[in-house]
Amino acid sequence: MSYIKGKFKNLIYESDNGYKVGLFKVIETDDENLENNKTITFTGYFTELNKEDKYLLYGNYIFHNRYGYQFNVSHYEKVKPEGKDAIIDFLTSSFVKGCGVKLATSIYEIFGDSTLDKIKENKENLLLVPKMTTKKADSIYHSIIKYFSLDKEILELKTMGFSVKETMNLINLYGEKITNIIDENIYFLKDIIDFKKLDSIFLTKYDALDQRRVKACIIQSIKESTFSNGDIYLTKEEILNQLKHHQINTNIDDYLVSLFNEKEIFIQNERYYLLNDYLDELNNALAISSLMKKGEKSIKNFKSLVKKAEQELNITYNEEQLNAIKCALENNISIITGGPGTGKTTIIKGIIKIYSLMEKIEPFNLNKYVCLLAPTGRAAKRMSETSKIPAMTIHRFLKWDKENNTFGINEFNKLSYNLIIIDEVSMLDNHLLSSLFKGINLNTKIILVGDEYQLPSVGPGLILKDMINANIKHISLKNIYRQSENSYIPILARNVKDKIISNELLNRKDDYNFIECSSKEIKEYIIKILEKAEEKNMNISNVQVLAPMYKGENGIDNLNILLQDIFNPPSESKDEVQIGPVLYRVGDKILNLINDVDNNIYNGDIGYVKEVNIDSKTDYLVINYYNHDVSYKKENLNSITHAYAISIHKSQGSEFEHVIMPICPSYNRMLYNKLLYTGISRAKKSLIILGSSTSFEQSINNNYSQVRKTSLTEKIMNNLK
């Protein structure tokens, strides 16, 4: 191995994981094949390279058949500045805080060429410099220590197996303390770095039954199980079963007590909670029971208010709807549920209108008193369009900070509204509801609207069902108000929900059609359907294909490739780029997969590719969401996917004018009643189901729905006592 000393000149290539190819001017070397003052090509893994620094690169000068001679770098370090001018330049650079030219010169005059060594040796040495303050000495010392010491930590972390991105994140968070943290307990980093990576690094040095590992694996086992199953707590037996995946088969009683004392878990009645999950559920129970205890407040002149509201809205409400509106306005917390076509949106409009008349609130002032919320961006947008007042996602309302996963609106910074209406409540999980209750003043009316038969939240909890079971005032809407005289979609959804199988399921209706075909014919039939789509004004923006699985012949991934060619074929006028197996093209329909408050986009939002700029680092793709442009870097494209076909889970909280839903035997292990119901209830104007009638009927009868272990109902009832 040889070395080269010199300066970085230019970058030729850089990968996402820190691999760099560039040009380097050699000032000094011990390799006889290299000359001083020669610029050569180098390759290797680096965190960052600055043109103003000198570097010492260690490695080998080799010949590559394709790229010629290059210096392969195994490790590197920054070179200390040497000589008066270099040292003063360094002390006054952006790397060192609190040092101007005059002070830098004074420091050099005291210590000469040993300046940097003297500062690193003891920061007290800086106090020998005239007019040096303790504050400035501290700032200069820590800047220099950080500059020279972090390369050692960076190299050490990379040697352990951390990626460049992970390494830089850890260095930025913990600086030179990071190696001590790892030595003491690497699992401290479990919320920042993937647990499997931390575990594999730990096992290179320590025993699998080390107490630090056993406790960390218990926490990880509870986390994994609660998230995958939606549970709030586990039994000890379930924890022991999960620990087998980590090769731990031992008595854990003492570890559980230790974790309880360390406030990592909470134990109650042989139930084992992550502490935060327990506290969130307790907070939800306290808030709900507090609202329930306030009792009903009757509305004077309700009939006259209804009459005026009906005139202004041009709506006539029936007894069931009026009962829902009255219940919502008389109670501090209430629930309204119903399937598609049962008029939930119409009732929300009535609640808002009658409330504004009761309180004599002018329309332009309404959003100061009434707040409309939903878990998804599409649901919030739909609420806003139908009610004519602003609605937003709960994450946006609570001012979610993506970087720190915290909310700016919280128990220390609350918001006050007179009336809060939350739609799509079936999607609310334990933590999000708790965060909402922390962020609002409970001197308010809260109306929860949803469909109790839809899929439950992705995160832990069974909020809507638990609240209904706790006897919160609840109106369940039964009547279906058909969208047209022959509308069948709401009836189909109800029949599926009630497991009613009749010949009508396979008969063509004005807004519904079932097409019997084999698995191999599904794509062919989708093409035929879409060829006729233009006659019915069906296009890329209003047609949505829903499927339960990503992989397989008729999986979402393959359907998206097919549908991209149909809706957005290649063209010389459309820029495109291949990212791994996925081709993105201008005009493509895109599904956003994450919550991004800064850009006002949320998980499940759908947009369209506006620009492809492969030469740009910041605007690699520009996607338009609801007339709002969002730019993506290349490394952030894992947060989007094509949206021609999406999963039924991802469709929840959305409505689509026209839905095409394939059902085939290869889906069978994923198809069950509640999933099918959710897919059907997404369709607004038309629904086409194609595939196997046998699979269709089997999924209607498959009542699989994992029972989630929660204790919200129990906690609410206990608080009410």
XYZ file of C-alpha atoms in Angstrom:
721
model
C 0.000 0.000 0.000
C 1.282 3.468 -0.879
C 0.186 7.021 -0.171
C -0.396 10.241 -2.052
C -0.639 13.705 -0.524
C -2.286 16.558 -2.354
C -5.522 18.319 -3.244
C -8.859 17.199 -4.584
C -9.554 18.885 -7.932
C -12.852 17.718 -9.458
C -15.549 15.080 -9.115
C -16.249 12.781 -12.086
C -18.814 10.453 -10.547
C -20.633 10.065 -7.220
C -23.025 7.286 -6.139
C -25.718 7.470 -3.463
C -23.641 5.376 -1.035
C -20.598 7.712 -1.048
C -18.487 6.036 -3.755
C -16.602 8.730 -5.645
C -14.419 8.954 -8.760
C -12.461 12.158 -9.212
C -9.244 13.972 -10.050
C -6.474 14.531 -7.498
C -3.294 16.611 -7.807
C -0.351 14.778 -6.247
C 2.071 16.941 -4.238
C 3.930 14.105 -2.536
C 3.948 10.274 -2.829
C 6.002 7.165 -2.025
C 4.834 5.329 -5.180
C 7.656 5.211 -7.716
C 5.133 4.991 -10.578
C 3.726 8.413 -9.697
C 5.199 11.877 -10.118
C 4.735 14.974 -7.991
C 2.525 17.735 -9.427
C 0.674 15.178 -11.547
C -3.132 15.026 -11.657
C -4.469 11.464 -11.469
C -7.809 9.668 -11.195
C -8.826 8.274 -7.793
C -11.686 6.015 -6.627
C -13.023 5.196 -3.166
C -15.612 5.891 -0.480
C -15.618 9.416 0.976
C -17.982 11.465 3.144
C -17.121 14.789 1.541
C -14.148 16.343 -0.235
C -13.228 20.038 -0.102
C -10.974 21.709 -2.647
C -9.441 23.958 0.008
C -8.176 21.015 2.121
C -5.109 18.828 1.695
C -5.593 15.059 1.945
C -3.447 12.015 2.564
C -4.863 9.070 0.579
C -3.750 5.499 1.252
C -4.228 2.780 -1.355
C -2.838 1.304 -4.570
C -2.154 2.727 -8.022
C -3.553 0.140 -10.450
C -4.452 -0.267 -14.122
C -8.124 -0.804 -14.978
C -8.816 -2.437 -18.380
C -11.607 0.018 -19.164
C -10.660 3.192 -17.272
C -6.853 3.098 -17.302
C -4.642 4.014 -14.319
C -6.377 5.034 -11.085
C -5.547 5.256 -7.386
C -7.883 2.963 -5.376
C -8.278 4.556 -1.932
C -8.710 2.254 1.083
C -8.705 5.056 3.689
C -7.796 8.720 3.973
C -7.216 11.618 6.339
C -7.060 15.388 6.200
C -3.619 16.979 6.395
C -2.907 19.607 9.021
C -2.261 23.082 7.587
C 1.482 23.908 7.644
C 3.300 27.258 7.725
C 2.130 30.668 8.915
C -0.135 31.555 5.974
C -1.750 28.111 5.841
C -2.419 28.044 9.598
C -3.900 31.559 9.641
C -6.005 30.730 6.564
C -7.287 27.609 8.318
C -8.086 29.403 11.590
C -10.129 32.001 9.707
C -11.913 29.462 7.468
C -15.520 28.316 7.808
C -14.319 25.210 9.647
C -13.289 27.217 12.731
C -15.916 29.296 14.525
C -15.141 32.555 16.344
C -11.725 33.397 14.885
C -10.931 36.441 12.732
C -7.659 37.317 10.980
C -6.375 39.485 13.827
C -6.974 36.811 16.469
C -5.578 34.053 14.213
C -2.385 36.061 13.729
C -2.039 36.564 17.505
C -2.470 32.821 18.071
C 0.234 31.998 15.509
C 2.608 34.536 17.062
C 2.321 32.686 20.404
C 2.603 29.079 19.155
C 4.182 29.287 15.679
C 4.086 26.159 13.523
C 2.931 24.110 16.554
C -0.302 26.141 16.783
C -2.744 23.356 15.935
C -0.962 20.774 18.099
C -0.972 23.163 21.075
C -4.699 23.883 20.694
C -5.573 20.167 20.387
C -3.350 19.359 23.375
C -5.201 21.667 25.788
C -7.778 24.368 25.141
C -6.413 26.271 28.150
C -3.357 27.072 26.003
C -5.522 29.465 23.998
C -5.982 31.611 27.110
C -2.278 32.556 26.811
C -3.218 34.630 23.750
C -3.851 38.345 24.573
C -7.545 39.384 24.575
C -8.688 35.762 24.230
C -12.007 35.120 26.011
C -13.064 31.775 27.482
C -16.040 31.662 25.108
C -13.870 32.183 22.010
C -11.263 29.703 23.226
C -13.972 27.098 23.725
C -15.434 27.681 20.251
C -12.032 27.523 18.498
C -10.926 24.437 20.422
C -14.112 22.449 19.718
C -14.092 23.422 16.031
C -10.539 22.116 15.614
C -11.139 18.944 17.619
C -14.247 18.212 15.570
C -12.453 18.897 12.279
C -9.570 16.510 12.938
C -11.166 13.875 15.121
C -14.256 13.007 13.110
C -12.312 11.379 10.280
C -11.254 8.711 12.762
C -14.868 8.164 13.859
C -16.071 8.147 10.245
C -13.545 5.472 9.300
C -14.426 3.415 12.378
C -18.169 3.531 11.671
C -17.648 2.565 8.035
C -15.439 -0.339 9.120
C -18.221 -1.550 11.423
C -20.586 -1.717 8.449
C -22.550 1.544 8.573
C -23.285 3.154 5.192
C -21.942 6.602 4.376
C -25.404 8.123 4.836
C -25.852 6.393 8.212
C -22.333 7.391 9.249
C -22.871 11.069 8.486
C -26.239 11.053 10.240
C -24.698 9.567 13.393
C -21.713 11.944 13.289
C -24.014 14.946 12.905
C -26.144 13.800 15.837
C -23.458 12.645 18.275
C -20.076 13.848 16.986
C -17.041 12.225 18.587
C -19.230 10.626 21.298
C -20.643 8.145 18.800
C -18.008 5.423 19.299
C -18.498 5.569 23.085
C -22.265 5.259 22.605
C -21.759 2.208 20.400
C -19.333 0.616 22.861
C -21.697 1.201 25.768
C -24.905 0.025 24.066
C -25.304 0.084 20.293
C -29.066 -0.524 20.667
C -29.378 3.063 21.903
C -29.439 3.877 18.170
C -32.466 1.632 17.466
C -34.732 4.546 16.497
C -32.184 5.844 13.968
C -30.577 2.751 12.418
C -32.216 -0.489 11.250
C -32.324 -2.944 14.141
C -30.973 -5.865 12.089
C -27.842 -3.898 11.238
C -27.249 -2.886 14.858
C -27.795 -6.474 15.953
C -25.373 -7.914 13.406
C -22.673 -5.410 14.440
C -23.247 -6.181 18.128
C -22.950 -9.944 17.539
C -19.469 -9.553 16.033
C -18.205 -8.592 19.514
C -20.630 -9.868 22.118
C -22.633 -12.932 23.130
C -26.181 -13.421 21.817
C -27.514 -13.596 25.377
C -25.778 -10.427 26.554
C -28.367 -8.607 28.713
C -28.174 -5.499 26.518
C -29.155 -7.590 23.495
C -31.903 -9.564 25.246
C -33.587 -6.358 26.457
C -33.228 -4.697 23.051
C -34.697 -7.782 21.340
C -37.678 -7.783 23.735
C -38.448 -4.166 22.802
C -37.947 -4.921 19.106
C -40.176 -8.011 19.330
C -43.009 -5.996 20.872
C -42.557 -3.246 18.253
C -42.574 -5.652 15.315
C -45.574 -7.598 16.574
C -47.708 -4.607 17.534
C -47.072 -2.923 14.194
C -47.626 -6.010 12.020
C -50.762 -7.125 13.925
C -52.089 -3.744 15.067
C -52.017 -4.784 18.730
C -51.494 -2.331 21.586
C -50.105 -4.979 23.936
C -48.707 -8.542 23.880
C -48.816 -11.498 26.221
C -45.559 -12.913 27.604
C -46.032 -16.029 25.469
C -46.220 -13.908 22.314
C -43.019 -12.067 23.273
C -41.245 -15.401 23.850
C -42.397 -16.641 20.425
C -41.114 -13.474 18.765
C -37.756 -13.776 20.572
C -37.167 -17.137 18.893
C -36.633 -15.191 15.644
C -33.670 -13.545 17.393
C -32.331 -16.924 18.612
C -33.246 -16.132 22.222
C -34.866 -18.897 24.232
C -34.464 -18.078 27.911
C -36.408 -16.906 30.954
C -37.169 -13.201 30.491
C -38.973 -12.339 33.752
C -36.069 -10.348 35.203
C -35.536 -8.522 31.910
C -39.217 -7.516 31.762
C -39.062 -6.113 35.303
C -35.866 -4.243 34.410
C -37.475 -2.756 31.269
C -40.506 -1.742 33.336
C -38.230 0.044 35.853
C -36.357 1.725 32.992
C -39.714 3.027 31.664
C -39.390 1.200 28.355
C -42.485 -0.968 28.849
C -45.621 -0.971 30.989
C -47.007 -4.131 32.585
C -50.633 -4.420 33.650
C -52.744 -7.551 34.178
C -50.192 -9.760 32.367
C -50.328 -7.390 29.404
C -47.031 -6.006 28.105
C -47.188 -2.582 26.434
C -44.512 -0.345 24.979
C -44.712 2.553 27.417
C -45.628 5.121 24.739
C -48.423 2.903 23.393
C -49.849 2.516 26.888
C -49.656 6.264 27.589
C -51.252 7.103 24.219
C -54.149 4.729 24.861
C -54.557 6.078 28.406
C -54.569 9.651 27.090
C -57.236 8.721 24.517
C -59.390 7.140 27.232
C -59.048 10.151 29.549
C -59.921 12.631 26.789
C -62.899 10.612 25.535
C -64.336 9.938 29.000
C -63.881 13.623 29.905
C -65.947 14.632 26.854
C -68.587 11.994 27.600
C -69.010 13.152 31.209
C -70.069 16.644 30.131
C -73.508 15.350 29.139
C -75.992 16.408 26.485
C -77.094 19.950 25.751
C -80.456 20.194 23.989
C -80.896 22.495 20.994
C -83.644 25.098 21.101
C -85.661 25.644 17.934
C -84.040 22.605 16.222
C -86.935 22.218 13.770
C -86.806 25.825 12.637
C -83.012 25.652 12.266
C -83.375 22.513 10.140
C -85.977 24.176 7.928
C -83.704 27.147 7.280
C -80.687 24.894 6.648
C -82.667 22.758 4.178
C -83.695 25.885 2.257
C -80.126 27.197 2.048
C -78.628 23.818 1.138
C -81.522 22.765 -1.104
C -81.670 19.426 0.751
C -84.512 17.611 2.517
C -83.317 15.495 5.441
C -85.176 12.372 6.563
C -85.642 11.198 10.153
C -82.457 9.093 10.252
C -80.325 11.987 8.998
C -81.922 14.514 11.353
C -81.345 12.130 14.239
C -77.636 11.972 13.319
C -77.337 15.774 13.054
C -79.182 16.364 16.340
C -77.121 13.744 18.190
C -73.869 15.237 16.883
C -74.746 18.785 17.939
C -76.150 17.867 21.358
C -73.196 15.756 22.535
C -69.598 16.711 23.177
C -68.386 13.585 21.410
C -70.375 11.454 18.943
C -69.870 8.934 16.153
C -71.634 8.706 12.796
C -70.978 5.581 10.729
C -72.307 4.218 7.482
C -71.298 2.507 4.271
C -71.138 4.033 0.768
C -74.283 5.862 -0.328
C -75.641 6.338 3.200
C -75.291 10.123 3.104
C -72.426 10.809 5.523
C -71.243 13.777 3.435
C -74.759 15.247 3.279
C -75.035 14.977 7.070
C -71.674 16.729 7.589
C -72.935 19.635 5.462
C -76.099 19.791 7.565
C -74.149 19.764 10.855
C -71.956 22.651 9.722
C -74.872 24.705 8.383
C -77.131 24.226 11.453
C -74.222 24.900 13.818
C -73.436 28.178 12.024
C -77.106 29.192 12.294
C -77.222 28.251 16.005
C -74.126 30.285 16.818
C -74.886 33.072 14.292
C -71.515 32.599 12.565
C -71.082 34.229 9.149
C -69.801 31.878 6.378
C -66.539 33.841 5.922
C -65.813 33.402 9.652
C -66.714 29.735 9.920
C -63.202 28.275 9.750
C -62.288 30.155 12.954
C -64.778 28.050 14.889
C -65.170 24.851 12.884
C -62.246 22.571 12.008
C -62.464 19.745 9.454
C -59.819 17.000 9.638
C -59.019 13.678 7.968
C -56.126 11.184 8.108
C -55.359 11.462 4.362
C -54.888 14.315 1.924
C -57.502 13.029 -0.504
C -60.136 12.669 2.233
C -59.379 16.197 3.472
C -59.662 17.548 -0.071
C -63.009 15.817 -0.516
C -64.315 17.285 2.769
C -63.240 20.743 1.714
C -64.908 20.468 -1.707
C -68.250 19.293 -0.302
C -68.405 21.584 2.752
C -66.942 24.693 1.051
C -64.692 25.397 4.060
C -60.986 24.452 4.428
C -60.105 20.949 5.632
C -56.677 19.497 6.319
C -54.874 16.351 7.311
C -54.357 15.736 11.016
C -50.578 15.768 10.458
C -50.745 19.224 8.895
C -53.111 20.517 11.590
C -50.679 19.353 14.293
C -47.651 20.841 12.429
C -45.802 17.543 12.121
C -41.981 17.766 11.966
C -40.862 14.976 9.643
C -37.207 15.083 10.701
C -37.886 14.653 14.428
C -41.281 12.917 14.159
C -42.795 15.413 16.585
C -45.825 17.714 16.491
C -45.607 21.498 16.894
C -49.194 21.559 18.171
C -49.110 19.566 21.400
C -49.981 19.606 25.116
C -47.804 22.722 25.534
C -49.150 24.539 22.471
C -52.850 23.792 22.032
C -55.402 25.022 19.496
C -59.037 25.830 20.331
C -62.096 25.246 18.139
C -65.797 25.068 18.985
C -66.503 22.139 16.672
C -64.139 19.545 15.173
C -65.311 17.017 12.574
C -62.975 14.120 11.717
C -63.715 11.978 8.656
C -62.403 8.468 7.774
C -61.975 7.669 11.479
C -61.429 3.957 10.746
C -57.929 4.972 9.577
C -56.987 6.629 12.893
C -54.370 4.776 14.949
C -53.653 4.971 18.676
C -50.751 7.432 18.454
C -52.313 9.861 15.962
C -55.542 10.163 17.966
C -53.560 10.732 21.171
C -51.472 13.421 19.460
C -54.685 15.119 18.309
C -56.199 15.081 21.801
C -52.972 16.546 23.220
C -53.071 19.377 20.687
C -56.657 20.564 21.153
C -58.607 22.197 23.945
C -61.281 19.721 25.052
C -63.890 22.477 25.522
C -65.202 21.530 22.107
C -67.597 19.228 20.274
C -65.915 16.348 18.440
C -67.805 14.477 15.711
C -66.206 11.302 14.379
C -67.353 10.075 10.961
C -66.423 6.820 9.271
C -67.258 3.331 8.121
C -66.730 0.771 10.873
C -66.568 -2.059 8.377
C -63.594 -0.728 6.424
C -60.031 -1.905 6.969
C -58.510 -0.787 10.292
C -55.590 1.609 10.651
C -52.095 0.668 9.480
C -50.682 1.572 12.903
C -51.626 -0.119 16.209
C -55.145 0.320 17.614
C -58.767 -0.325 16.718
C -59.998 3.165 17.474
C -63.415 3.345 15.827
C -64.640 -0.061 16.999
C -63.293 0.505 20.537
C -65.062 3.868 20.811
C -68.344 2.387 19.608
C -67.995 -0.423 22.164
C -67.431 2.195 24.896
C -70.989 3.464 24.324
C -70.105 6.862 22.886
C -73.257 8.337 21.312
C -73.374 6.520 17.971
C -75.652 6.805 14.949
C -75.293 3.981 12.422
C -76.746 4.981 9.045
C -78.696 2.187 7.364
C -80.586 3.799 4.482
C -78.885 3.898 1.096
C -79.514 7.027 -0.970
C -78.848 5.868 -4.493
C -76.678 8.037 -6.700
C -79.146 7.301 -9.516
C -82.336 5.259 -9.846
C -80.383 2.142 -10.853
C -77.236 2.604 -8.768
C -76.054 -0.765 -7.506
C -72.580 -0.108 -5.985
C -73.849 0.790 -2.456
C -76.159 -2.242 -2.495
C -73.299 -4.498 -3.603
C -71.092 -3.142 -0.800
C -73.818 -3.865 1.765
C -74.449 -7.359 0.378
C -70.741 -8.145 0.541
C -70.590 -6.817 4.090
C -73.576 -8.986 5.086
C -72.207 -12.005 3.138
C -75.283 -12.157 0.903
C -74.473 -14.111 -2.261
C -77.056 -14.010 -5.031
C -77.172 -14.138 -8.821
C -77.278 -10.337 -8.761
C -73.552 -10.323 -7.896
C -72.733 -11.480 -11.424
C -75.457 -9.572 -13.307
C -74.712 -6.417 -15.233
C -76.113 -3.133 -13.834
C -76.017 0.500 -14.921
C -72.951 1.177 -12.753
C -71.592 -2.354 -12.218
C -70.352 -5.267 -14.283
C -68.752 -8.598 -13.433
C -66.676 -10.161 -16.219
C -65.838 -13.848 -15.867
C -62.352 -14.619 -17.197
C -59.261 -16.690 -16.434
C -56.159 -15.289 -14.722
C -54.322 -15.264 -18.067
C -57.136 -13.234 -19.676
C -57.285 -10.464 -17.042
C -54.770 -8.169 -18.750
C -56.410 -8.749 -22.128
C -59.825 -7.774 -20.722
C -58.406 -4.678 -19.003
C -57.056 -3.557 -22.388
C -60.469 -4.124 -24.010
C -62.257 -2.226 -21.220
C -59.924 0.756 -21.556
C -60.218 0.760 -25.370
C -63.925 1.464 -24.908
C -63.310 3.850 -22.013
C -63.211 7.037 -24.095
C -66.857 6.553 -25.062
C -67.755 6.822 -21.351
C -65.349 9.692 -20.661
C -63.047 7.376 -18.692
C -59.419 8.481 -18.666
C -56.158 8.449 -16.708
C -57.500 10.873 -14.090
C -60.780 9.138 -13.242
C -60.059 5.422 -13.765
C -58.401 3.503 -10.937
C -57.318 -0.136 -10.948
C -57.290 -1.701 -7.455
C -55.597 -4.998 -6.551
C -54.568 -6.704 -3.299
C -51.016 -7.846 -4.218
C -47.869 -6.311 -5.719
C -46.182 -9.433 -7.107
C -47.329 -12.076 -9.586
C -48.716 -12.124 -13.110
C -51.667 -9.890 -12.172
C -49.917 -8.061 -9.351
C -49.842 -4.279 -9.031
C -46.281 -4.000 -10.398
C -47.124 -5.805 -13.653
C -50.468 -4.025 -14.015
C -48.712 -0.655 -13.748
C -46.382 -1.566 -16.630
C -49.382 -2.571 -18.757
C -51.415 0.525 -17.848
C -48.500 2.908 -18.402
C -48.309 1.725 -22.019
C -52.056 2.233 -22.429
C -52.496 5.602 -20.701
C -49.063 7.147 -21.291
C -47.157 5.425 -24.127
C -43.577 6.480 -25.028
C -43.178 9.531 -27.230
C -40.288 11.598 -28.552
C -41.888 14.627 -26.913
C -41.912 13.004 -23.429
C -38.751 12.817 -21.325
C -38.303 9.600 -19.355
C -35.788 7.940 -17.029
C -35.210 4.376 -15.847
C -34.718 4.001 -12.060
C -33.916 0.339 -11.369
C -36.867 -1.684 -12.711
C -39.190 1.352 -12.905
C -39.505 3.699 -15.879
C -40.807 7.201 -15.106
C -42.150 9.281 -17.981
C -43.646 12.774 -18.216
C -47.409 12.371 -17.768
C -47.179 9.280 -15.549
C -49.736 8.862 -12.771
C -47.891 8.750 -9.429
C -48.762 7.618 -5.892
C -47.028 9.362 -2.984
C -46.057 6.908 -0.216
C -45.073 9.177 2.684
C -46.363 12.112 4.699
C -44.464 15.277 3.751
C -45.905 18.286 5.573
C -43.300 20.665 4.128
C -44.596 19.985 0.611
C -48.233 19.546 1.718
C -48.471 16.006 0.340
C -49.508 12.890 2.220
C -49.433 9.116 1.981
C -51.955 8.121 -0.710
C -51.952 11.416 -2.643
C -51.955 11.014 -6.447
C -50.078 13.292 -8.851
C -48.605 13.375 -12.351
C -45.007 13.623 -13.569
C -44.521 17.135 -14.935
C -40.775 17.145 -15.626
C -37.877 14.680 -15.887
C -34.505 16.407 -15.425
C -31.776 13.752 -15.297
C -29.014 16.395 -15.129
C -30.503 18.088 -12.076
C -29.705 16.955 -8.518
C -32.658 18.784 -6.944
C -35.395 18.641 -9.613
C -34.720 15.122 -10.916
C -38.483 14.572 -11.113
C -41.130 17.260 -10.717
C -44.575 15.910 -9.846
C -47.769 17.926 -9.816
C -50.194 17.131 -6.976
C -53.521 19.002 -7.161
C -51.948 21.954 -9.068
C -48.992 21.993 -6.669
C -45.469 21.105 -7.908
C -43.138 18.987 -5.755
C -39.487 18.401 -6.719
C -37.689 15.115 -5.997
C -34.001 14.317 -5.786
C -32.941 11.015 -7.323
C -32.297 9.498 -3.890
C -35.875 10.332 -2.751
C -37.684 8.411 -5.475
C -38.340 5.486 -3.129
C -41.152 7.655 -1.698
C -43.235 7.368 -4.912
C -44.533 4.648 -7.221
C -46.816 4.405 -10.244
C -50.518 4.848 -9.477
C -52.277 3.371 -12.509
C -52.866 0.364 -10.245
C -52.678 0.687 -6.462
C -53.386 -1.561 -3.498
C -56.805 -1.623 -1.858
C -55.088 -0.674 1.411
C -53.606 2.450 -0.221
C -56.989 3.389 -1.692
C -58.597 3.762 1.722
C -59.694 7.339 2.378
C -60.070 7.960 -1.370
C -62.917 7.856 -3.881
C -62.580 7.208 -7.624
C -65.177 7.772 -10.301
C -64.440 4.484 -12.082
C -62.854 1.429 -10.445
C -61.578 -1.736 -12.138
C -60.850 -4.554 -9.689
C -59.384 -7.883 -10.832
C -60.046 -10.942 -8.627
C -58.217 -14.182 -9.402
C -57.140 -17.402 -7.621
C -53.546 -16.162 -7.201
C -54.932 -13.429 -4.915
C -56.853 -15.887 -2.730
C -54.588 -15.769 0.327
C -55.006 -11.966 0.386
C -58.735 -11.778 -0.353
C -61.238 -11.519 2.470
C -64.580 -9.887 3.104
C -63.447 -6.592 4.655
C -60.762 -6.002 1.979
C -63.255 -6.655 -0.825
C -65.805 -4.345 0.811
C -63.212 -1.560 1.072
C -62.305 -1.887 -2.625
C -65.943 -1.863 -3.778
C -66.777 1.147 -1.613
C -64.072 3.240 -3.340
C -66.103 3.348 -6.584
C -68.299 6.378 -7.116
C -69.816 6.109 -10.625
C -68.877 2.696 -11.979
C -67.290 -0.576 -10.873
C -65.979 -3.442 -12.998
C -64.868 -6.649 -11.295
C -63.199 -9.193 -13.561
C -61.780 -12.650 -12.991
C -63.011 -15.698 -11.133
C -66.571 -15.760 -9.772
C -65.464 -18.609 -7.489
C -62.699 -16.442 -5.969
C -65.200 -13.568 -5.697
C -67.698 -15.658 -3.748
C -65.005 -17.269 -1.588
C -63.662 -13.849 -0.582
C -67.185 -12.699 0.379
C -67.440 -15.674 2.722
C -63.901 -15.298 4.066
C -64.508 -13.405 7.297
C -60.785 -13.217 8.117
C -60.130 -10.128 10.172
C -57.373 -10.288 12.720
C -58.606 -9.475 16.217
C -56.442 -6.704 17.620
C -55.531 -6.674 21.291
C -56.459 -3.251 22.616
C -57.739 -1.926 25.932
C -59.201 1.468 24.968
C -62.819 0.419 25.610
C -61.889 -0.948 29.021
C -59.975 2.208 29.963
C -62.847 4.495 28.889
C -65.387 2.478 30.885
C -63.130 2.472 33.962
C -62.740 6.250 33.762
C -66.476 6.723 33.465
C -66.975 4.732 36.677
